[in-house]
GROMACS .gro file of C-alpha atoms in nm:
model
  280
    1GLU     CA    1  -0.030  -0.018  -0.040
    2LYS     CA    2   0.107   0.363  -0.067
    3VAL     CA    3   0.251   0.516   0.264
    4THR     CA    4   0.087   0.885   0.300
    5GLY     CA    5   0.071   1.090   0.571
    6GLN     CA    6   0.115   1.480   0.754
    7LEU     CA    7   0.453   1.397   0.800
    8GLY     CA    8   0.768   1.637   0.668
    9GLY     CA    9   0.950   1.559   0.377
   10ALA     CA   10   0.973   1.298   0.173
   11VAL     CA   11   0.780   0.969   0.223
   12PRO     CA   12   0.909   0.622   0.102
   13GLU     CA   13   0.598   0.486  -0.158
   14GLU     CA   14   0.757   0.139  -0.224
   15PRO     CA   15   0.864  -0.143  -0.029
   16SER     CA   16   1.207  -0.148  -0.235
   17ASP     CA   17   1.257   0.225  -0.056
   18LEU     CA   18   1.146   0.122   0.245
   19SER     CA   19   1.404  -0.144   0.238
   20LYS     CA   20   1.654   0.071   0.249
   21CYS     CA   21   1.579   0.361   0.441
   22GLY     CA   22   1.689   0.206   0.746
   23ALA     CA   23   1.450   0.245   0.993
   24LEU     CA   24   1.116   0.491   1.016
   25LEU     CA   25   0.992   0.601   1.329
   26TRP     CA   26   0.622   0.629   1.371
   27MET     CA   27   0.556   0.878   1.722
   28GLU     CA   28   0.190   0.964   1.864
   29PRO     CA   29   0.085   1.091   2.182
   30VAL     CA   30  -0.013   0.839   2.429
   31LEU     CA   31  -0.213   1.033   2.718
   32GLY     CA   32  -0.379   0.859   2.986
   33TYR     CA   33  -0.140   0.610   3.075
   34ASP     CA   34   0.150   0.593   3.360
   35GLN     CA   35   0.481   0.420   3.410
   36GLY     CA   36   0.653   0.274   3.717
   37SER     CA   37   0.899   0.040   3.873
   38PRO     CA   38   0.823  -0.152   4.136
   39LEU     CA   39   0.484  -0.278   3.973
   40PRO     CA   40   0.183  -0.454   4.156
   41ALA     CA   41   0.106  -0.779   4.047
   42ASP     CA   42  -0.190  -0.662   3.870
   43LYS     CA   43  -0.056  -0.425   3.684
   44SER     CA   44   0.247  -0.695   3.573
   45ALA     CA   45  -0.070  -0.915   3.458
   46LEU     CA   46  -0.149  -0.607   3.232
   47ILE     CA   47   0.209  -0.630   3.069
   48LEU     CA   48   0.194  -0.989   3.056
   49SER     CA   49  -0.139  -0.947   2.873
   50ALA     CA   50   0.049  -0.734   2.601
   51VAL     CA   51   0.397  -0.943   2.551
   52ALA     CA   52   0.121  -1.263   2.510
   53ARG     CA   53   0.001  -1.116   2.220
   54LEU     CA   54   0.316  -1.050   2.055
   55HIS     CA   55   0.372  -1.386   2.120
   56SER     CA   56   0.104  -1.556   2.032
   57ALA     CA   57   0.050  -1.320   1.700
   58SER     CA   58   0.404  -1.487   1.571
   59TRP     CA   59   0.420  -1.846   1.735
   60GLU     CA   60   0.537  -2.099   1.532
   61ASP     CA   61   0.549  -1.898   1.237
   62THR     CA   62   0.826  -2.033   1.071
   63ASN     CA   63   0.824  -1.844   0.787
   64LEU     CA   64   0.775  -1.490   0.968
   65LEU     CA   65   1.058  -1.618   1.205
   66LYS     CA   66   1.278  -1.707   0.923
   67ARG     CA   67   1.256  -1.339   0.835
   68ALA     CA   68   1.291  -1.229   1.162
   69SER     CA   69   1.614  -1.373   1.201
   70GLU     CA   70   1.784  -1.251   0.906
   71ARG     CA   71   1.643  -0.891   0.967
   72LEU     CA   72   1.643  -0.869   1.305
   73GLN     CA   73   1.873  -0.957   1.634
   74HIS     CA   74   1.890  -1.397   1.656
   75PRO     CA   75   1.815  -1.501   1.905
   76GLY     CA   76   1.641  -1.182   2.044
   77GLY     CA   77   1.670  -1.033   2.366
   78SER     CA   78   1.887  -0.749   2.536
   79PHE     CA   79   2.097  -0.974   2.748
   80ALA     CA   80   2.111  -1.292   2.473
   81LEU     CA   81   2.448  -1.366   2.562
   82LYS     CA   82   2.556  -1.408   2.170
   83ILE     CA   83   2.569  -0.990   2.160
   84ARG     CA   84   2.728  -0.963   2.486
   85ASN     CA   85   3.102  -0.842   2.583
   86PRO     CA   86   3.283  -1.213   2.662
   87ALA     CA   87   3.450  -0.984   2.943
   88GLU     CA   88   3.131  -1.016   3.101
   89LEU     CA   89   3.150  -1.410   3.148
   90GLU     CA   90   3.473  -1.403   3.266
   91LYS     CA   91   3.425  -1.122   3.538
   92ILE     CA   92   3.110  -1.321   3.661
   93VAL     CA   93   3.330  -1.490   3.982
   94ALA     CA   94   3.497  -1.208   4.052
   95ASN     CA   95   3.187  -0.986   4.086
   96TRP     CA   96   3.002  -1.248   4.298
   97GLU     CA   97   3.266  -1.208   4.547
   98THR     CA   98   3.294  -0.879   4.544
   99PHE     CA   99   2.906  -0.867   4.596
  100VAL     CA  100   2.924  -1.160   4.869
  101LYS     CA  101   3.157  -0.901   5.065
  102ASN     CA  102   2.986  -0.604   5.039
  103PHE     CA  103   2.654  -0.762   5.121
  104ALA     CA  104   2.762  -0.951   5.392
  105GLU     CA  105   2.638  -0.736   5.641
  106GLU     CA  106   2.314  -0.655   5.473
  107ALA     CA  107   2.213  -1.044   5.444
  108PRO     CA  108   2.097  -1.315   5.725
  109ALA     CA  109   2.345  -1.487   5.894
  110GLY     CA  110   2.454  -1.768   5.684
  111PHE     CA  111   2.230  -1.671   5.347
  112PHE     CA  112   2.632  -1.663   5.126
  113GLU     CA  113   2.760  -1.964   5.297
  114LYS     CA  114   2.482  -2.120   5.193
  115ARG     CA  115   2.532  -2.072   4.833
  116VAL     CA  116   2.890  -2.186   4.757
  117ASN     CA  117   3.088  -2.108   4.450
  118LEU     CA  118   2.800  -1.943   4.310
  119GLY     CA  119   2.940  -1.724   4.057
  120GLU     CA  120   3.148  -2.003   3.912
  121ARG     CA  121   2.836  -2.199   3.880
  122LEU     CA  122   2.651  -1.945   3.684
  123ARG     CA  123   2.989  -1.928   3.481
  124ARG     CA  124   2.979  -2.312   3.382
  125ALA     CA  125   2.633  -2.300   3.327
  126ALA     CA  126   2.570  -2.004   3.114
  127PRO     CA  127   2.690  -2.105   2.757
  128TRP     CA  128   2.443  -2.379   2.830
  129VAL     CA  129   2.187  -2.235   2.942
  130ALA     CA  130   2.216  -1.978   2.689
  131ALA     CA  131   2.190  -2.300   2.393
  132GLN     CA  132   1.836  -2.406   2.552
  133LEU     CA  133   1.707  -2.041   2.478
  134ALA     CA  134   1.803  -2.002   2.131
  135PRO     CA  135   1.531  -2.133   1.928
  136ALA     CA  136   1.539  -2.200   1.527
  137PRO     CA  137   1.284  -2.024   1.377
  138SER     CA  138   1.132  -2.386   1.296
  139ASP     CA  139   1.130  -2.469   1.633
  140LYS     CA  140   0.801  -2.573   1.877
  141HIS     CA  141   0.731  -2.275   2.106
  142ALA     CA  142   0.957  -2.034   1.896
  143CYS     CA  143   0.816  -1.657   1.856
  144LEU     CA  144   0.871  -1.299   1.841
  145VAL     CA  145   1.010  -1.172   2.189
  146HIS     CA  146   1.004  -0.823   2.314
  147GLY     CA  147   1.354  -0.878   2.452
  148ASP     CA  148   1.368  -0.614   2.724
  149LEU     CA  149   1.052  -0.597   2.885
  150LYS     CA  150   1.125  -0.396   3.169
  151ALA     CA  151   0.877  -0.212   3.366
  152MET     CA  152   0.944   0.100   3.207
  153ASN     CA  153   0.869   0.003   2.826
  154ALA     CA  154   0.558  -0.040   2.897
  155PHE     CA  155   0.238   0.199   2.954
  156LEU     CA  156  -0.018   0.137   3.187
  157PRO     CA  157  -0.350   0.255   3.201
  158ARG     CA  158  -0.464   0.528   3.403
  159ASP     CA  159  -0.829   0.596   3.445
  160ASN     CA  160  -0.929   0.432   3.064
  161PRO     CA  161  -1.181   0.181   3.050
  162ASP     CA  162  -0.928  -0.011   2.773
  163PRO     CA  163  -0.714  -0.225   3.011
  164ASP     CA  164  -0.436  -0.274   2.751
  165ALA     CA  165  -0.053  -0.221   2.828
  166LEU     CA  166   0.141  -0.060   2.542
  167LEU     CA  167   0.486  -0.168   2.489
  168ILE     CA  168   0.753   0.028   2.382
  169ASP     CA  169   1.117  -0.035   2.328
  170PHE     CA  170   1.159  -0.300   2.096
  171ALA     CA  171   1.541  -0.251   1.988
  172SER     CA  172   1.647  -0.610   2.091
  173THR     CA  173   1.296  -0.821   1.947
  174GLY     CA  174   1.432  -1.136   1.776
  175VAL     CA  175   1.304  -1.473   1.800
  176GLY     CA  176   1.302  -1.679   2.066
  177TYR     CA  177   1.086  -1.820   2.365
  178GLY     CA  178   0.851  -1.590   2.532
  179MET     CA  179   0.909  -1.703   2.885
  180ALA     CA  180   1.256  -1.519   2.866
  181ASP     CA  181   1.020  -1.209   2.843
  182VAL     CA  182   0.840  -1.302   3.154
  183ALA     CA  183   1.164  -1.448   3.331
  184MET     CA  184   1.297  -1.103   3.248
  185HIS     CA  185   0.991  -0.888   3.362
  186LEU     CA  186   0.901  -1.018   3.667
  187THR     CA  187   1.303  -1.014   3.813
  188HIS     CA  188   1.291  -0.653   3.714
  189ALA     CA  189   0.953  -0.520   3.793
  190LEU     CA  190   0.808  -0.700   4.121
  191MET     CA  191   0.918  -0.692   4.475
  192PRO     CA  192   1.027  -1.007   4.654
  193GLY     CA  193   0.706  -1.068   4.840
  194ASP     CA  194   0.470  -0.991   4.555
  195LEU     CA  195   0.736  -1.238   4.342
  196ARG     CA  196   0.705  -1.492   4.651
  197THR     CA  197   0.312  -1.454   4.640
  198HIS     CA  198   0.200  -1.386   4.304
  199GLU     CA  199   0.480  -1.573   4.042
  200ALA     CA  200   0.272  -1.973   4.033
  201ASP     CA  201  -0.064  -1.728   3.912
  202LEU     CA  202   0.131  -1.516   3.670
  203LEU     CA  203   0.295  -1.772   3.553
  204GLN     CA  204  -0.051  -1.884   3.484
  205ARG     CA  205  -0.221  -1.648   3.333
  206TYR     CA  206   0.049  -1.551   3.097
  207LEU     CA  207  -0.017  -1.880   2.949
  208ARG     CA  208  -0.405  -1.827   2.937
  209PHE     CA  209  -0.307  -1.470   2.766
  210LEU     CA  210  -0.115  -1.653   2.546
  211GLY     CA  211  -0.374  -1.932   2.424
  212GLN     CA  212  -0.088  -2.122   2.275
  213ASP     CA  213  -0.001  -2.535   2.301
  214TYR     CA  214   0.269  -2.496   2.564
  215ASP     CA  215   0.304  -2.734   2.815
  216SER     CA  216   0.324  -2.585   3.182
  217LYS     CA  217   0.639  -2.789   3.301
  218LEU     CA  218   0.810  -2.728   2.969
  219ALA     CA  219   0.669  -2.327   3.000
  220ARG     CA  220   0.841  -2.360   3.367
  221ARG     CA  221   1.163  -2.473   3.261
  222HIS     CA  222   1.240  -2.222   2.962
  223TYR     CA  223   1.149  -1.950   3.290
  224GLU     CA  224   1.406  -2.085   3.496
  225LEU     CA  225   1.639  -2.113   3.275
  226ALA     CA  226   1.563  -1.766   3.141
  227THR     CA  227   1.615  -1.659   3.490
  228ILE     CA  228   1.939  -1.797   3.512
  229ASP     CA  229   2.043  -1.652   3.169
  230TYR     CA  230   1.929  -1.295   3.324
  231GLY     CA  231   2.132  -1.400   3.624
  232ARG     CA  232   2.448  -1.439   3.424
  233PHE     CA  233   2.386  -1.113   3.258
  234VAL     CA  234   2.344  -0.883   3.581
  235LEU     CA  235   2.633  -1.030   3.789
  236GLY     CA  236   2.862  -1.003   3.487
  237ARG     CA  237   2.706  -0.656   3.352
  238PHE     CA  238   2.641  -0.479   3.667
  239TRP     CA  239   2.741  -0.645   3.999
  240GLY     CA  240   3.101  -0.571   3.993
  241ALA     CA  241   3.028  -0.229   4.155
  242ALA     CA  242   2.717  -0.282   4.311
  243SER     CA  243   2.728  -0.196   4.711
  244PRO     CA  244   2.441  -0.098   4.950
  245ASP     CA  245   2.526   0.289   4.882
  246SER     CA  246   2.526   0.286   4.514
  247PHE     CA  247   2.192   0.067   4.563
  248TRP     CA  248   2.097   0.378   4.794
  249GLU     CA  249   2.171   0.631   4.526
  250LYS     CA  250   1.950   0.426   4.273
  251ARG     CA  251   1.668   0.335   4.481
  252HIS     CA  252   1.454   0.629   4.285
  253LYS     CA  253   1.530   0.544   3.952
  254SER     CA  254   1.272   0.344   3.786
  255ASN     CA  255   1.454   0.275   3.497
  256VAL     CA  256   1.664   0.075   3.691
  257ALA     CA  257   1.587  -0.314   3.723
  258LEU     CA  258   1.512  -0.369   4.125
  259VAL     CA  259   1.813  -0.657   4.175
  260HIS     CA  260   2.035  -0.319   4.120
  261ARG     CA  261   1.892  -0.086   4.326
  262ASN     CA  262   1.688  -0.300   4.613
  263VAL     CA  263   1.886  -0.507   4.851
  264PRO     CA  264   1.570  -0.771   4.927
  265ALA     CA  265   1.533  -0.810   4.584
  266ALA     CA  266   1.869  -0.879   4.507
  267LEU     CA  267   1.887  -1.154   4.801
  268HIS     CA  268   1.595  -1.291   4.673
  269PHE     CA  269   1.722  -1.297   4.291
  270VAL     CA  270   2.041  -1.510   4.492
  271GLU     CA  271   1.793  -1.731   4.619
  272ARG     CA  272   1.636  -1.764   4.290
  273LEU     CA  273   1.946  -1.825   4.098
  274ASP     CA  274   2.081  -2.061   4.349
  275ALA     CA  275   1.748  -2.299   4.381
  276TYR     CA  276   1.753  -2.316   3.964
  277LEU     CA  277   2.131  -2.430   3.946
  278ALA     CA  278   2.118  -2.670   4.154
  279LYS     CA  279   1.840  -2.831   3.890
  280TYR     CA  280   2.027  -2.784   3.613
   0.00000   0.00000   0.00000
């Protein structure tokens, strides 16, 4: 279809022109919506509903996913091991030791002693975990993932009767498993108490929103592996400089993951990583 509009300057008219222009940015005002972090479980569910529609629309569509894998990042995700600096993987052990030292007085007695060599375990597991989360376009359960589903990459309705959340920032979109988006979002956006209480329900709600043939046990496996994968990114990229003081300085920065600015959230993340690594 011919592209028309009220935009200034030349507007590409043919698909061949669009393929040469690099990117098009379409903007419109968003009224009646808010952003925020941390989120209560019901607001997080709105975001999971929105991303489930993205996943469902591309679910096991081999032709679409093949084209996406050729044009977009593959595998998708801002924390995908393939696109990260290899130095991050090598820093995990030292960064974990720094984290233990800096947060020893913040954690309950015996907390770190129960999680022996977590950094080394995570470093060893990382390549295998990443491989489990990199489906080919023709694989079952493959879909387009958002790739950076933090709380601040969604607008949430304020008083609008339409309950849909609006997702933004698709720079890391590509082929993957939808549970990678879910794992990042819940880690990034929910406080530990809400995550403990509502995690299982939110995962089931996501599967209902998705409406596809996705065995709940396999979905849980993908979710736990994606949590480990996100943990590799967190430890390798950020926790070398983590301290109670740095967390305090960032405590009100909503665009920063809770595990980088909230001590209970970070310690709960460590608990989850330890438990999931023990399973796999």
